Structures are given as C-alpha cells and as structure tokens.
Coordinates of C-alpha atoms in Angstrom, one line a residue:
Chain A
M1 CA 142.0 15.3 100.7
K2 CA 142.7 12.0 100.2
E3 CA 143.6 12.0 97.1
L4 CA 145.1 14.7 95.1
S5 CA 142.3 14.3 92.2
L6 CA 140.4 15.8 95.0
N7 CA 142.4 18.7 95.3
I8 CA 141.9 19.3 92.0
L9 CA 138.3 19.0 91.6
D10 CA 138.4 21.7 94.6
I11 CA 140.6 24.4 92.3
A12 CA 139.2 23.9 89.7
Q13 CA 135.2 24.3 91.1
N14 CA 137.3 27.7 92.2
S15 CA 137.6 28.5 88.8
V16 CA 134.0 28.0 88.1
K17 CA 133.1 30.1 91.0
A18 CA 135.8 32.9 89.6
R19 CA 133.4 32.9 86.6
A20 CA 136.0 31.4 83.9
K21 CA 135.0 30.7 80.5
N22 CA 138.1 28.3 79.9
I23 CA 139.8 26.1 82.3
E24 CA 142.9 24.2 81.7
I25 CA 143.5 21.3 83.6
S26 CA 147.1 19.8 83.0
I27 CA 149.2 16.7 85.1
K28 CA 152.2 15.6 84.1
E29 CA 154.2 12.9 85.9
D30 CA 157.6 10.7 86.0
D31 CA 158.6 7.9 88.0
S32 CA 159.6 10.7 91.2
V33 CA 157.6 14.0 90.6
L34 CA 153.9 14.9 89.7
E35 CA 152.9 18.1 88.9
F36 CA 149.6 19.5 88.7
S37 CA 148.1 22.8 86.9
V38 CA 144.6 24.6 86.8
K39 CA 144.7 27.9 84.6
D40 CA 141.7 29.6 84.0
D41 CA 140.0 33.1 82.5
G42 CA 138.2 33.8 85.2
C43 CA 138.0 37.3 87.4
G44 CA 141.3 36.7 89.1
M45 CA 142.7 37.8 92.7
S46 CA 143.9 41.1 93.8
E47 CA 147.2 41.4 94.9
E48 CA 146.2 41.5 98.6
F49 CA 143.7 38.8 98.5
L50 CA 146.7 36.6 96.2
S51 CA 149.5 37.5 99.0
R52 CA 147.0 35.6 102.1
V53 CA 145.2 33.2 100.0
T54 CA 147.7 29.9 101.4
D55 CA 145.7 31.4 104.8
P56 CA 143.4 29.1 106.3
F57 CA 141.7 32.2 107.5
T58 CA 141.4 33.3 104.5
T59 CA 138.3 32.3 102.4
T60 CA 135.5 33.8 100.0
R61 CA 133.1 31.6 101.7
T62 CA 129.8 33.2 103.2
T63 CA 128.6 30.2 105.1
R64 CA 132.0 30.6 107.7
K65 CA 134.8 31.8 108.0
V66 CA 137.5 29.5 107.4
G67 CA 138.6 28.6 104.0
L68 CA 140.5 25.1 103.7
G69 CA 141.4 24.6 100.0
L70 CA 144.9 26.3 98.9
P71 CA 146.3 25.4 102.3
L72 CA 145.4 22.5 102.3
L73 CA 147.2 21.7 99.4
K74 CA 150.1 23.7 99.9
M75 CA 150.5 21.3 103.2
E76 CA 150.5 18.3 100.7
A77 CA 152.5 19.5 98.0
E78 CA 155.7 20.9 100.8
Q79 CA 155.1 17.9 103.0
T80 CA 156.6 15.6 100.1
G81 CA 159.6 18.2 99.7
G82 CA 157.4 19.9 96.7
S83 CA 155.5 23.6 96.2
L84 CA 152.9 25.5 95.1
E85 CA 152.7 28.1 93.3
I86 CA 150.3 30.6 92.3
T87 CA 149.6 33.6 90.3
S88 CA 146.7 35.8 89.5
T89 CA 145.8 38.7 87.5
E90 CA 142.1 40.1 88.5
E91 CA 139.9 41.6 86.1
G92 CA 140.8 44.9 84.8
K93 CA 144.4 45.1 85.9
G94 CA 145.5 43.8 82.4
E95 CA 144.4 41.8 79.0
D96 CA 144.8 38.3 80.3
H97 CA 142.9 38.2 83.5
G98 CA 142.3 34.6 85.3
T99 CA 144.5 32.7 87.9
F100 CA 147.1 30.1 87.1
V101 CA 147.8 27.4 90.0
R102 CA 150.9 24.9 89.8
A103 CA 151.3 22.3 92.4
L104 CA 154.8 19.9 92.4
F105 CA 154.8 16.6 94.6
R106 CA 157.6 14.5 95.1
K107 CA 156.7 10.9 95.0
D108 CA 159.2 9.3 96.7
S109 CA 158.0 10.7 100.4
I110 CA 156.2 8.9 102.5
D111 CA 153.6 12.0 102.9
Y112 CA 152.8 11.2 98.9
I113 CA 149.1 11.1 98.2
P114 CA 148.4 9.5 95.3
L115 CA 146.7 11.0 92.2
G116 CA 143.6 8.5 93.2
D117 CA 140.4 8.6 90.8
I118 CA 141.1 11.5 88.2
V119 CA 138.4 9.8 86.0
G120 CA 135.9 10.6 88.7
T121 CA 136.9 14.5 89.4
L122 CA 136.7 14.9 85.5
C123 CA 133.2 14.0 84.9
V124 CA 132.0 15.6 88.1
L125 CA 133.9 18.8 86.6
V126 CA 132.2 18.1 82.6
Q127 CA 129.0 17.3 84.4
G128 CA 128.5 20.8 86.0
A129 CA 130.2 22.5 83.2
D130 CA 127.3 24.2 81.6
N131 CA 129.0 27.4 80.8
V132 CA 132.8 26.3 80.9
D133 CA 134.9 24.7 79.0
Y134 CA 137.8 22.4 79.8
I135 CA 141.2 21.2 78.2
F136 CA 142.4 18.6 80.0
T137 CA 146.1 16.8 79.1
H138 CA 147.7 14.2 81.4
E139 CA 151.6 13.4 80.6
I140 CA 153.0 10.3 81.7
K141 CA 156.8 10.7 81.1
N142 CA 156.8 13.5 78.2
K143 CA 154.4 11.4 76.1
E144 CA 151.2 12.6 75.6
T145 CA 148.6 10.0 76.4
V146 CA 144.9 11.1 77.9
E147 CA 143.7 14.2 77.1
F148 CA 140.1 16.0 75.9
S149 CA 138.4 19.1 74.9
T150 CA 134.8 20.5 75.5
K151 CA 135.1 22.3 72.8
E152 CA 135.4 19.1 70.5
M153 CA 132.7 17.4 72.3
R154 CA 130.5 20.5 72.3
E155 CA 130.9 20.4 68.3
M156 CA 129.7 16.5 67.9
L157 CA 126.8 17.3 70.3
G158 CA 124.8 20.1 69.1
D159 CA 122.5 21.6 71.5
L160 CA 122.1 18.2 74.0
P161 CA 123.9 19.9 77.0
L162 CA 127.7 18.5 78.3
G163 CA 125.9 17.5 81.3
T164 CA 123.4 15.3 79.9
P165 CA 124.3 11.7 82.2
E166 CA 124.7 9.6 78.4
V167 CA 127.2 11.9 77.6
I168 CA 129.3 11.8 81.0
A169 CA 129.1 7.9 80.5
W170 CA 130.6 8.8 77.5
L171 CA 133.3 10.3 78.6
R172 CA 134.1 8.1 81.1
D173 CA 134.8 5.3 78.9
F174 CA 136.4 7.3 76.9
L175 CA 139.0 8.3 79.6
E176 CA 138.9 4.3 81.1
E177 CA 139.9 3.1 77.6
G178 CA 142.9 5.9 77.2
Y179 CA 144.0 5.3 80.9
K180 CA 144.0 1.5 80.2
Q181 CA 146.1 1.7 77.1
Q182 CA 149.1 3.1 79.5
Chain B
M1 CA 137.9 2.6 70.9
K2 CA 135.2 5.5 71.7
T3 CA 135.4 8.0 69.5
L4 CA 134.1 12.0 69.5
E5 CA 131.7 10.3 66.5
E6 CA 129.5 9.0 69.2
L7 CA 128.8 11.8 70.8
A8 CA 126.8 12.9 67.1
A9 CA 125.0 9.3 67.6
I10 CA 124.0 9.9 71.5
R11 CA 123.0 13.6 70.5
D12 CA 120.5 12.2 68.0
R13 CA 119.3 9.4 70.1
M14 CA 118.4 12.3 72.5
K15 CA 116.9 14.5 70.1
G16 CA 113.4 15.5 72.0
R17 CA 113.6 13.1 75.2
V18 CA 115.7 15.6 77.1
A19 CA 113.4 18.4 77.9
L20 CA 115.3 22.2 78.4
R21 CA 117.6 21.9 81.7
E22 CA 116.4 23.9 84.9
G23 CA 112.5 23.7 85.0
S24 CA 110.4 21.5 83.1
N25 CA 112.3 18.1 85.0
D26 CA 110.1 16.7 87.8
I27 CA 112.6 16.2 89.6
R28 CA 116.0 18.2 91.3
I29 CA 118.6 16.1 92.6
V30 CA 121.6 18.4 94.3
V31 CA 124.6 17.5 95.6
G32 CA 127.0 19.7 98.0
M33 CA 130.2 20.2 96.2
A34 CA 132.5 22.4 98.3
T35 CA 136.2 21.9 99.5
C36 CA 133.3 20.5 102.6
G37 CA 131.5 18.1 100.6
I38 CA 134.5 17.4 97.7
A39 CA 136.3 16.2 101.5
A40 CA 133.7 14.6 102.4
G41 CA 133.0 12.0 100.0
A42 CA 130.5 13.9 97.7
R43 CA 132.5 12.6 94.0
P44 CA 131.4 10.0 94.0
V45 CA 128.1 10.0 95.5
L46 CA 127.4 12.9 92.6
N47 CA 128.8 10.4 89.8
T48 CA 126.5 7.5 91.0
F49 CA 123.1 9.8 90.7
V50 CA 124.6 10.6 87.0
E51 CA 125.5 7.1 86.3
E52 CA 121.7 5.6 88.3
V53 CA 119.9 8.4 86.3
N54 CA 121.0 7.3 82.7
N55 CA 121.1 3.5 83.7
A56 CA 117.4 3.7 84.4
G57 CA 117.0 6.6 81.3
L58 CA 115.7 9.0 83.5
T59 CA 117.6 12.0 81.9
G60 CA 114.2 13.7 80.6
E61 CA 112.6 13.5 84.0
V62 CA 115.4 13.9 86.4
T63 CA 118.0 16.5 86.7
V64 CA 121.1 16.2 88.9
T65 CA 122.9 19.6 89.7
Q66 CA 126.1 20.5 91.8
T67 CA 125.9 23.4 94.5
G68 CA 128.7 25.4 96.9
C69 CA 128.1 25.0 100.5
I70 CA 125.0 24.9 102.2
G71 CA 126.5 25.5 105.8
I72 CA 126.1 22.3 107.5
C73 CA 129.4 21.1 106.6
Q74 CA 129.6 18.4 109.5
Y75 CA 126.7 16.0 107.8
E76 CA 128.6 16.5 104.1
P77 CA 128.0 14.9 101.5
V78 CA 124.5 16.4 101.7
V79 CA 122.1 16.0 99.0
E80 CA 118.8 17.6 98.2
V81 CA 116.1 16.0 96.4
Y82 CA 113.3 18.5 95.3
K83 CA 110.0 17.0 93.1
A84 CA 107.1 19.5 92.0
G85 CA 104.4 19.9 94.5
E86 CA 106.5 18.4 97.6
E87 CA 108.5 19.2 100.2
K88 CA 112.8 19.3 100.1
V89 CA 114.3 16.0 101.3
T90 CA 117.6 16.9 102.4
Y91 CA 120.2 13.7 102.7
V92 CA 122.8 13.8 105.2
K93 CA 126.2 11.5 105.2
M94 CA 125.8 10.3 101.7
T95 CA 127.6 7.3 100.4
S96 CA 127.8 5.9 97.1
E97 CA 125.2 2.5 98.2
K98 CA 122.7 5.0 99.8
A99 CA 122.6 7.2 96.8
K100 CA 122.0 4.0 94.8
E101 CA 118.9 3.3 97.4
V102 CA 118.0 6.8 97.0
M103 CA 117.4 6.5 93.6
E104 CA 115.3 3.3 93.5
K105 CA 112.9 3.8 96.9
H106 CA 112.7 7.9 96.7
I107 CA 113.6 8.6 92.8
K108 CA 112.0 5.9 91.2
G109 CA 109.3 4.7 94.1
G110 CA 108.6 8.0 95.4
K111 CA 108.9 7.0 99.0
P112 CA 112.2 9.1 100.7
V113 CA 114.3 6.9 102.5
T114 CA 113.6 8.8 106.2
E115 CA 117.1 6.8 108.1
Y116 CA 119.0 9.1 106.1
T117 CA 117.2 12.5 106.1
I118 CA 117.6 16.0 108.3
N119 CA 114.9 18.5 109.3
I120 CA 116.4 21.8 108.1

C-alpha cells in the first residue's frame, strides 16, 4: 500500500466483515515512531486461524486463494524496524470477543510509508458504517489532537443515516479543520 | 469552527429529502472496497462519488454503497451502476477524474461512458 492510512482502511474493513459493532481506531505518533491500532468487538479468530493470519496464503476470501492485507502490513512495519501485534478472542470463547491489531513503524527508516490521507480513510469508513460505531483518536506527541465518535454524531442526526453525503462532507471539513490547527 | 450542532441543522434540512436507504432510490453506485480495490485506488473514487452526489444535491435520488471483492481484481477500482429498469453498467480502472465524468455523463446525463466499461 502507498499510504499507512490505506492499511488502516483495509484492517478496519476486516472488522466490519467480522460483524463488529464498535471499532476503535487510534494513532499515536512522535518524531520517531508512529503506532496505530484497530480494536473491534467482532467475531474474533480461532487460535489456529490467528497463528497463520499473516501468511499470504491465509484468507477468508472466496474469490481467490490469496489474502494480502495483514501479511502486507506485517512486512511494511517490520521493514522499518517496527512490529505487528495481533490478539483475538473468538466469539463464544470468553466475554470480550474481538480482535486487536497494533502496528508500529519507525519513521527514520527509509522504508517508512507516510500516513497519507487519513481523512479520506475515515470518510470511507463512516460512509459505509450503517451498523458500526467508530471512535477515532489521533495523538501527536502525547497531546490529544483530532478525535470523533460516530455515537455522538448519531445523537445529533436522529434518523438521518450517518452515510448521508451531506454528513460525510461535514465530517471531512471537521477533520480537515482539526488537522489544520496542528 | 465545525461543531456537532451543525449535524442537527443538516438533519432538519434533509428531513423528507432522504428516501429510506436501500430501495426507493433510483440509482445505486457500488464501489469495490476489498484489499484489491483499496490498493488500486478505490478510496478517492468512492469519496469523489459521495462528494459529487452532495454537490449536485442528489442525495435522495442516488445512493453510493461499498462492496467487497467481485473477483476481477486486475480491473480495480471497479464501480457498478444500477439504474431502475436498466442493465447494470460496470466501470473498471476508475479514478477520481473518471468518477466525475461518470457522474456528469451517466448519472446526470443518462448516457454510460462506454470507454471505461467492461461487459461481465
């Protein structure tokens, strides 16, 4: 992927497919490290599936036999000297089921891929979020900077769907304004 | 300053203008958003369609939705357009610019942009 924000989009789409109701996306960065995590309350993965989930030949796809999302992310993180951590509890195997993915990147590596258009990623996720709630926080140098919660948005919107183009336009402006103030 | 309260104003403004999603809208634009689509550039394509629908004030008439992989990854980003009573039109190797053109000529003008389509 050309931007880390595309990986975030891909990983969060996995959470949607895992029937998550709540997805928390968090980005933390300083001058030398960027770390992002995606935490969901979806159906989770079995231990067996989890053990081979970063293998490119592991996939839930039905259209072809090669997945690529997580193996790519692992490679991209490790190439910078960073790491990928995945933990998961399968539905029915404990109270808190779901999956947690955290990727750490070292920014001083020549293989570091920039975060890119995170606003574009969030607009796509919220546009498709009929049955999902997102909490997003982006912390730069330990200072909380840009954040939103779709639950708060829904309270204002009542019956109007979150994915309504006018609402997505508002979200884009809201986020761009937030980043501009940094 | 953008505030959450503005969403309440949007809600009031849109009241009655937004048909219930799924169903009554005349035109459906479906964008492939699996790993293959995302890697090939589907994100700006989807966002362009959503922005253009907003700019054109077509929220009640046109729905933009996302789908998974439809199996032609080499042609991603793939966009399908469904119009009531017409055959599905499949656009391949889409970009933001092409999405704007499809919006003008096909969605508003009624004529598919055949140079970007594929028959599957």
